[in-house]
Every structure is written in structure tokens, then in C-alpha cells.
């Protein structure tokens, strides 16, 4: 009896579930087969329970549960076929819709694949990517270098970190290959890394082995790990690459391993092709000279730390700050720290480009807002047009409702048409994104150190485009579907198909969408305009001479096999020898090309100030030779510039002996206020400097004016040139003849010296600003796309509005209305909507600019310049209004040409 009761309960439960699922079938299916399906359940449930028990009932429920979504998919397939035929009957509507969605989805997908992926994708092949952190030097995300001594102390904190590695990136190597050792060396960039570098990152070897602290020790034969890119492009994917010999900077090194594909090192935005251990001799890696590994003040390496499991960034940050403060206090050469806040800031380092935690959400918000405006414009275009089209189809919907179709069925039909249209736009958008990626891939930022820019579209971009298309299809068709299907049947059948849109309703949905469309378009146009104007004006740099008359030449004798003493002797006599080579007016040396950017600031303090606190100030150090400012035609505001005798000064760190220094105006004010700086002293953690001159503030290639202290080149600098080589500035009006004379003179000194980065100053400035111009062009293109989207949408909506009011216009014309009156009738409403949208868009853009400027200093400079530009503030709204009114005028003009007799006969 108990078993029978349980069986009856199971059968009743199964029957209830069956009935619920049967009720979930589509409306049309239930009209045709609903009673039979319900009766079938009543008939078979009891029999199945008796024959097969619970297993049979489960199979029955599963079968009908599978049938329900299949029926919906079958009906949606029919909806898609119907929607396809409807689009073919309205090719103009379909074309405008596909173009609108194609532009929106294409631009959004392109930004996702280029910007988003570059900023937020994890390092390829790095198993520990999520736990990697680095030290942050400033709020903008500059990385803080440390001495190798500090790295070793950090490494001892086993409770905080599973590993701590040190590396120096963007290091140039002159490379010749096995069997071709007499060929001209190729300049390849790589990293100098600690042996535990790959284990900290969690990167295995593709072939051979990676560097290892147990195998790679000081005094061993030099080894090198190469990247997959180097192996493919320079060794032709040779299967025998491991074990081959390379000559790096004239020294032999053996290839012991190849990194995985797409791994270009930490900070992959600057791709590295060679990984040399810090155990290599200084002859192979000049950056390791002067016993740099054992000098606790030599902040030459970037630490990368792998957090221990369970350790948060905040807790590691606090502990590391305490450790660093203790180490600083033990260093007698370190400047006293007067700040009470935390100085050590960690940022996640597991992506191609480490981004500070405070800036990351701002960047995400910026890109989401920018692309959200673009995709919103496209959706509002289609929503507006679907509202107009839905009004045209009210008679069709009324007939279908009258013959038994449900409202849900009609809404589903319209949403299916919207999804189909959006998917077609998605295909067009993905094709546009692919075309843009091909164009972008041909753009290589002309930088001395190569920059990795990945514009390849992968499956993620395809999934992103498909997902955006589906969401947009549902989003822009839902509201029009609800509005178009809410009409009562009898009035709709009596009124006919050509119903007048409620155009004069002050707050009608169509009017609200048009206002929002104009506002969003102006916001997009102004925001991109702010960035374009800010970048363009900010990067303007004017020299006091013709930059076509200055040539830049770079030498790096140490990497050509010169001994430090021989290199020093070469540079000490080089300028005098070059001055007699051809018609050269002036020659000067510098550690970096003039107007360089991206140099990390150094903490310094004024000596002998009334308050003995010696407050540290952040200034940029630039090392230049005698006659540098004269070569740039820059007069001294006070004091003198560097002379030949200054280049013979020997830095020794003693407090009594000071090297000469030149300050720019910003640095002078920062250290000494309104006092005269000449004769006063400042100090960093190594050396004391006496101010001998003051020069005006000069912008760098990115348009920024920073606090700069100019230091003289010394014998130590000549013996160990910087990583990029020593730059020679040559002023001459002789053009190519001057360069030829310089080349001949250097070849006479030593024909094996490699001359590289030979260029005019004008070309260097153009190359250095190329990435900024590219950004400005990108933002400008986004603004233009937004303008085109707005024009397409307004033209389409106005055209449908005219079609809706065709009978009304015909009657007005028949009663004597002139063409001008008809034109004003159509344009009046459009002008009012455009005006309201323009005001709202202007206010929204200004508010968004202030929010972005307050959230991150990243946008402050560009937005400050852009938001104060009167041409943009006045011109952008006028341009949008003109384009919008033109978009409304074209269909309005056609409305004035309607033949009243033909239009009335159609009714």
C-alpha cells in the first residue's frame, strides 16, 4: 500500500510538470496541437509509470522539456525567414540599418581588440600573471627602479613573495650570427634579467631551458635565452638553434633556450628578443659595469615580485614600505625622507602594460563611455526607424491580432527582425574592424625602442562583435515592438496603414530618441574633439632654428667592442674633429636626443637652505655636453652653459666637490623660489651640484614642460655611454654633404664603428610624435563616425516621418500650401529637436570632461586645453546642427515635391 501511494505521488508530480511544460509551448503550436499534447500526457503518464517506473517518467519529462526550446527555435527560424523577406522589401531601411550597426559595432570591436586587449590581456605563457606586482613611482603609473641590493632584501621576505626578480628592459645589443661574424651587426633590443626571472613569472622554455639561479652563476660562460620572435624571424625557425653561438656586443654567448610563442618579456609593450642574465660580463652587457650589482644606491633595475598565496597587494605594500624605510635609514648617502605617508606603491604587473589600480577603472570607464556613446547612437538610429516602420505596419499587426496571433508573438517577430538586422550589421562591423586592423597593422610607431602594438582580431573579438550585435538587436527593437503592438484592433483596421506619427507630441518616444541621439552625438564629437585639440596643441613644439638644419647621429663604441678607456678617449676628441668635417657650424654631445620624453624623475634637495629638512623635489636629469644650448640657439637666462672643462670633472660623491649644473626655470622655482639660483647647491643621493646657469623651460616631444636639471657629460659617461648610445648634434646648412663628411670622418677614426639613428631633428620630432598623432586621428575618426551615425539616423527618421505624413502633406498642397510652407512644416520640428539635443549634449560633454579630469591626471592636460578652445566649443555644435539640419532637409525637400493627386489616389 505504501509503495502504491509513493507511485501515485510520483505520477501526479510528473503529470503536473508535464502540464506546465505543455503550457510553455509557443502560442501557434498550442493553437494547432495544444489539446492533443495535453490529452496525450493524460493518457500515457499512467501507462509509462506502470511499465517503466520513475525512469520512464523522467524520460517523458526530459523529452517534452527538450521539445519546448526546439519549437521556439523552429518558430524563430520562421521569424528570421519572414524578417529576411521584409528587409528585402525595404532595401533602403535595411541598408541604413546595416550601415548604422556596422559603423557602431565595427568601431567598438576595433577599440576592444586594440586598446582593451593591449591594456588588460595577461602576459602570454606566464603562469603567475595574476600574482605579479611591480613598484610604482608616480600616480601616472611610472615604474620605480631599485638597486639590486634592495631586490635581494625583498627576496628574503618569503612570507610575502614566492619570488622576486630584477630586470632592465629596452637594452640594445649589437648582434652578429654564427657563420656570419664579419657582417654588420644588427641592433636588437632585449632585457638583462636575474636568473630567477622566468621562474618568478612562471614561464617555461619552448625549447632548451630558461635561465636558472642554480645553473647560471658569475664567471660561467655567457649564455642567452632568445624569444620565439627572434627564433622565427632571425634564425628562420632553425631546429638546431639551441646551442648556436651569437656574438653580442662583440662577445660570444651561447643560446640555451627559446621562450614560448608570443612571450616578449615583462612590459611586453616594449618587446624583448634577448634575455641576458646579470651574471654576464660587463663587456657583453655594459649596463653591468662599475660593479652596479653591489652598489646599493644604483637604482638601475626594475623589481618584479610574485605575491605568496593569500597575500593581498595592500598587505604586501604596507610591509614592503616598512622594509624600504628601514633600508633607506641604513643608507648614509640617501636623502632623509620627510613624508609621513606610504611611499611604496604596488601595481599589478601581469598584463602587457602595467596599469595603476586607481587609473584602471578610469580607463575602463573612459573606453566604456566612449564606445557606449557610439553603440547607443547606432541603437537609437535603429530604434527611431523601427518606431516609424512599426507605425506603418499597424494595420498588418491589427490583422494578425484579429486572426488569433498573440501580442507576444508579434513582439517576438519584431525582435527577431531587429536581431537579424543587427547580426547583418555585426557582420559588416566585423569586416570594418578587420579592415581597420589591417590598416593599423601597417602602422609601426617610429620609436628608437620598438613598441608592440597588437591589432590582430581573434575569436574573442568575433564573440564580442556577435554578443554586441545580439544585445543591440534586442535593445533597439524591444521598445518599438511594444509600442507598435499596443494598438487596438478595430481603430487600426479603420484608420488604414498610413497613420500619422505622433510627431507633435512634445514628449513622444520618437522625439525623446531624436533628442537623445543628437545629444549623444554631440557629446561624442566634443569629447573626441577635446582630446584631439588637447593632443595636437599640447604636442606642438617650436625650436628657435630650422630643425631641418640639425642632424642627429648615434654612436655606441662599447657595443662595437671598444674598451671603456678607448671609448672615453674617442668622445673627448670627437667634437673637435667633427667641427672641421664639412660646413659644420656647431657640434654637441648628449646622452639623449633633444626634447626627449619619458625620463624618470630623480629626487633631489637644495643644500644650505634655511630649514635643514632638505625637502626632496622630483626633477628630471638630462646629461648634455659642452655647447649643447648654443647648438639649440637657446640663450642662457642667467649664468653660463657647460664648457669643455666641465666635461673633465670627475664625480666622486664628496660633499665638498660639486659638479656644475644648469636648471630650467621650473626647477629653479621649485628649489629656490624667487631667489637667484646661481652659485647655490643641490644634491641627489650620490653627488652634489653647483648651479652655474639657468635656461628657459622647453617642452619635450609630448608637449610637457618638466622641472629639469642639466648635468655635464663626464669621463665616466664617455667610458660607459647610455643604453641608447651617445647622440651627436650637428648643425649645418650643407644638407647631405654635411652628413657625408661626418660619416667619412668617423670611418677614418675606425671603419668598424656603427653609426645608427641617423636623422634630421625634424624627422626625429615627427617620429616621436607619431603615436600621439595616431591617437588624435583615432579619436577624430571616432567623432566623425558619430557624426555620420547621427546624420544617417536623422535622415532616416525624417524620411519615415515624411512618408507617414504623405497624405497630410498632399491635402495641404491641394488646399494651396506652397513648397516653402511644406518645407518649413517638416523642418520646424527637426530644428526644435536638434536645438534641445545640442544644448543637452554640450552640457553632458562638459560634465563628462570635468569628471574624467578629476578622476585621473592622465586626461587633465589634453582636456584642459581642449575645453578652453573657442573654435571647438562653438564650431562642434554648429557643425552637428548643420549636418543634422542637412540630414532633415533632404527628405523634407522631397516632401515638398509630393504630387497631391497621386498621393490621395493611393489612399
PDB file of C-alpha atoms in Angstrom, residues 403-509:
ATOM      1  CA  UNK A 403      -6.930  36.268 -36.714  1.00  0.00           C
ATOM      2  CA  UNK A 404      -5.556  34.958 -33.410  1.00  0.00           C
ATOM      3  CA  UNK A 405      -1.883  35.918 -33.100  1.00  0.00           C
ATOM      4  CA  UNK A 406      -0.766  36.837 -29.591  1.00  0.00           C
ATOM      5  CA  UNK A 407       0.902  40.153 -28.795  1.00  0.00           C
ATOM      6  CA  UNK A 408       3.949  38.250 -27.530  1.00  0.00           C
ATOM      7  CA  UNK A 409       4.151  36.556 -30.917  1.00  0.00           C
ATOM      8  CA  UNK A 410       4.242  39.899 -32.733  1.00  0.00           C
ATOM      9  CA  UNK A 411       6.798  41.345 -30.302  1.00  0.00           C
ATOM     10  CA  UNK A 412       8.945  38.271 -30.863  1.00  0.00           C
ATOM     11  CA  UNK A 413       8.602  38.766 -34.603  1.00  0.00           C
ATOM     12  CA  UNK A 414       9.824  42.362 -34.417  1.00  0.00           C
ATOM     13  CA  UNK A 415      12.663  41.449 -32.070  1.00  0.00           C
ATOM     14  CA  UNK A 416      13.687  38.656 -34.472  1.00  0.00           C
ATOM     15  CA  UNK A 417      13.778  41.180 -37.309  1.00  0.00           C
ATOM     16  CA  UNK A 418      15.847  43.513 -35.129  1.00  0.00           C
ATOM     17  CA  UNK A 419      18.299  40.733 -34.240  1.00  0.00           C
ATOM     18  CA  UNK A 420      18.585  39.745 -37.922  1.00  0.00           C
ATOM     19  CA  UNK A 421      19.281  43.352 -38.893  1.00  0.00           C
ATOM     20  CA  UNK A 422      21.796  43.693 -36.055  1.00  0.00           C
ATOM     21  CA  UNK A 423      23.541  40.432 -36.993  1.00  0.00           C
ATOM     22  CA  UNK A 424      23.913  41.661 -40.569  1.00  0.00           C
ATOM     23  CA  UNK A 425      25.290  44.898 -39.141  1.00  0.00           C
ATOM     24  CA  UNK A 426      27.579  42.801 -36.940  1.00  0.00           C
ATOM     25  CA  UNK A 427      28.970  41.020 -39.992  1.00  0.00           C
ATOM     26  CA  UNK A 428      29.536  44.380 -41.682  1.00  0.00           C
ATOM     27  CA  UNK A 429      31.048  45.725 -38.449  1.00  0.00           C
ATOM     28  CA  UNK A 430      33.433  42.797 -38.074  1.00  0.00           C
ATOM     29  CA  UNK A 431      34.512  43.323 -41.690  1.00  0.00           C
ATOM     30  CA  UNK A 432      35.095  47.019 -40.910  1.00  0.00           C
ATOM     31  CA  UNK A 433      37.049  46.124 -37.761  1.00  0.00           C
ATOM     32  CA  UNK A 434      39.151  43.679 -39.773  1.00  0.00           C
ATOM     33  CA  UNK A 435      39.889  46.365 -42.371  1.00  0.00           C
ATOM     34  CA  UNK A 436      40.866  48.824 -39.668  1.00  0.00           C
ATOM     35  CA  UNK A 437      43.100  46.204 -38.027  1.00  0.00           C
ATOM     36  CA  UNK A 438      44.859  45.621 -41.356  1.00  0.00           C
ATOM     37  CA  UNK A 439      45.441  49.357 -41.724  1.00  0.00           C
ATOM     38  CA  UNK A 440      46.628  49.646 -38.118  1.00  0.00           C
ATOM     39  CA  UNK A 441      48.999  46.705 -38.504  1.00  0.00           C
ATOM     40  CA  UNK A 442      50.864  48.656 -41.207  1.00  0.00           C
ATOM     41  CA  UNK A 443      51.418  51.480 -38.726  1.00  0.00           C
ATOM     42  CA  UNK A 444      54.617  50.978 -36.765  1.00  0.00           C
ATOM     43  CA  UNK A 445      55.330  53.658 -34.176  1.00  0.00           C
ATOM     44  CA  UNK A 446      58.694  55.125 -35.254  1.00  0.00           C
ATOM     45  CA  UNK A 447      60.443  54.790 -31.922  1.00  0.00           C
ATOM     46  CA  UNK A 448      64.081  54.121 -31.094  1.00  0.00           C
ATOM     47  CA  UNK A 449      62.946  51.326 -28.795  1.00  0.00           C
ATOM     48  CA  UNK A 450      60.341  49.163 -30.584  1.00  0.00           C
ATOM     49  CA  UNK A 451      56.785  49.196 -29.279  1.00  0.00           C
ATOM     50  CA  UNK A 452      54.469  46.218 -29.607  1.00  0.00           C
ATOM     51  CA  UNK A 453      51.000  47.111 -30.931  1.00  0.00           C
ATOM     52  CA  UNK A 454      48.714  44.110 -31.418  1.00  0.00           C
ATOM     53  CA  UNK A 455      45.823  44.795 -33.783  1.00  0.00           C
ATOM     54  CA  UNK A 456      45.013  41.193 -34.701  1.00  0.00           C
ATOM     55  CA  UNK A 457      41.365  40.161 -34.472  1.00  0.00           C
ATOM     56  CA  UNK A 458      40.973  36.816 -32.728  1.00  0.00           C
ATOM     57  CA  UNK A 459      38.000  34.685 -31.704  1.00  0.00           C
ATOM     58  CA  UNK A 460      37.419  36.919 -28.688  1.00  0.00           C
ATOM     59  CA  UNK A 461      36.800  39.876 -30.984  1.00  0.00           C
ATOM     60  CA  UNK A 462      34.365  37.756 -33.035  1.00  0.00           C
ATOM     61  CA  UNK A 463      32.483  36.678 -29.896  1.00  0.00           C
ATOM     62  CA  UNK A 464      32.466  40.291 -28.718  1.00  0.00           C
ATOM     63  CA  UNK A 465      31.002  41.511 -32.030  1.00  0.00           C
ATOM     64  CA  UNK A 466      28.388  38.730 -32.020  1.00  0.00           C
ATOM     65  CA  UNK A 467      27.400  39.461 -28.404  1.00  0.00           C
ATOM     66  CA  UNK A 468      27.125  43.197 -29.054  1.00  0.00           C
ATOM     67  CA  UNK A 469      25.000  42.504 -32.150  1.00  0.00           C
ATOM     68  CA  UNK A 470      22.560  40.293 -30.204  1.00  0.00           C
ATOM     69  CA  UNK A 471      22.257  42.772 -27.330  1.00  0.00           C
ATOM     70  CA  UNK A 472      21.792  45.687 -29.702  1.00  0.00           C
ATOM     71  CA  UNK A 473      19.243  43.758 -31.765  1.00  0.00           C
ATOM     72  CA  UNK A 474      17.134  43.116 -28.668  1.00  0.00           C
ATOM     73  CA  UNK A 475      17.788  46.554 -27.212  1.00  0.00           C
ATOM     74  CA  UNK A 476      16.785  48.735 -30.159  1.00  0.00           C
ATOM     75  CA  UNK A 477      13.785  46.603 -31.211  1.00  0.00           C
ATOM     76  CA  UNK A 478      12.082  45.926 -27.853  1.00  0.00           C
ATOM     77  CA  UNK A 479      10.573  49.372 -27.225  1.00  0.00           C
ATOM     78  CA  UNK A 480       9.414  49.869 -30.856  1.00  0.00           C
ATOM     79  CA  UNK A 481       7.869  46.376 -30.739  1.00  0.00           C
ATOM     80  CA  UNK A 482       5.969  47.158 -27.543  1.00  0.00           C
ATOM     81  CA  UNK A 483       4.708  50.447 -28.967  1.00  0.00           C
ATOM     82  CA  UNK A 484       3.761  49.067 -32.377  1.00  0.00           C
ATOM     83  CA  UNK A 485       1.715  46.150 -30.949  1.00  0.00           C
ATOM     84  CA  UNK A 486      -0.259  48.020 -28.290  1.00  0.00           C
ATOM     85  CA  UNK A 487      -2.812  49.406 -30.753  1.00  0.00           C
ATOM     86  CA  UNK A 488      -6.441  48.327 -30.565  1.00  0.00           C
ATOM     87  CA  UNK A 489      -7.558  46.168 -33.470  1.00  0.00           C
ATOM     88  CA  UNK A 490     -10.725  47.910 -34.674  1.00  0.00           C
ATOM     89  CA  UNK A 491      -9.404  51.511 -34.790  1.00  0.00           C
ATOM     90  CA  UNK A 492      -6.231  50.344 -36.509  1.00  0.00           C
ATOM     91  CA  UNK A 493      -8.201  48.491 -39.193  1.00  0.00           C
ATOM     92  CA  UNK A 494     -10.425  51.531 -39.771  1.00  0.00           C
ATOM     93  CA  UNK A 495      -7.531  54.010 -39.934  1.00  0.00           C
ATOM     94  CA  UNK A 496      -5.601  52.064 -42.540  1.00  0.00           C
ATOM     95  CA  UNK A 497      -1.895  51.650 -42.852  1.00  0.00           C
ATOM     96  CA  UNK A 498      -0.722  55.205 -43.353  1.00  0.00           C
ATOM     97  CA  UNK A 499      -1.160  56.535 -39.852  1.00  0.00           C
ATOM     98  CA  UNK A 500       0.373  59.848 -38.950  1.00  0.00           C
ATOM     99  CA  UNK A 501       3.159  59.572 -36.447  1.00  0.00           C
ATOM    100  CA  UNK A 502       2.528  61.475 -33.235  1.00  0.00           C
ATOM    101  CA  UNK A 503       5.138  63.993 -34.323  1.00  0.00           C
ATOM    102  CA  UNK A 504       3.726  66.957 -32.480  1.00  0.00           C
ATOM    103  CA  UNK A 505       3.570  65.232 -29.125  1.00  0.00           C
ATOM    104  CA  UNK A 506       6.013  67.206 -27.058  1.00  0.00           C
ATOM    105  CA  UNK A 507       7.374  64.186 -25.179  1.00  0.00           C
ATOM    106  CA  UNK A 508       6.684  61.374 -27.637  1.00  0.00           C
ATOM    107  CA  UNK A 509       9.092  58.442 -27.667  1.00  0.00           C
TER     108      UNK A 509
END
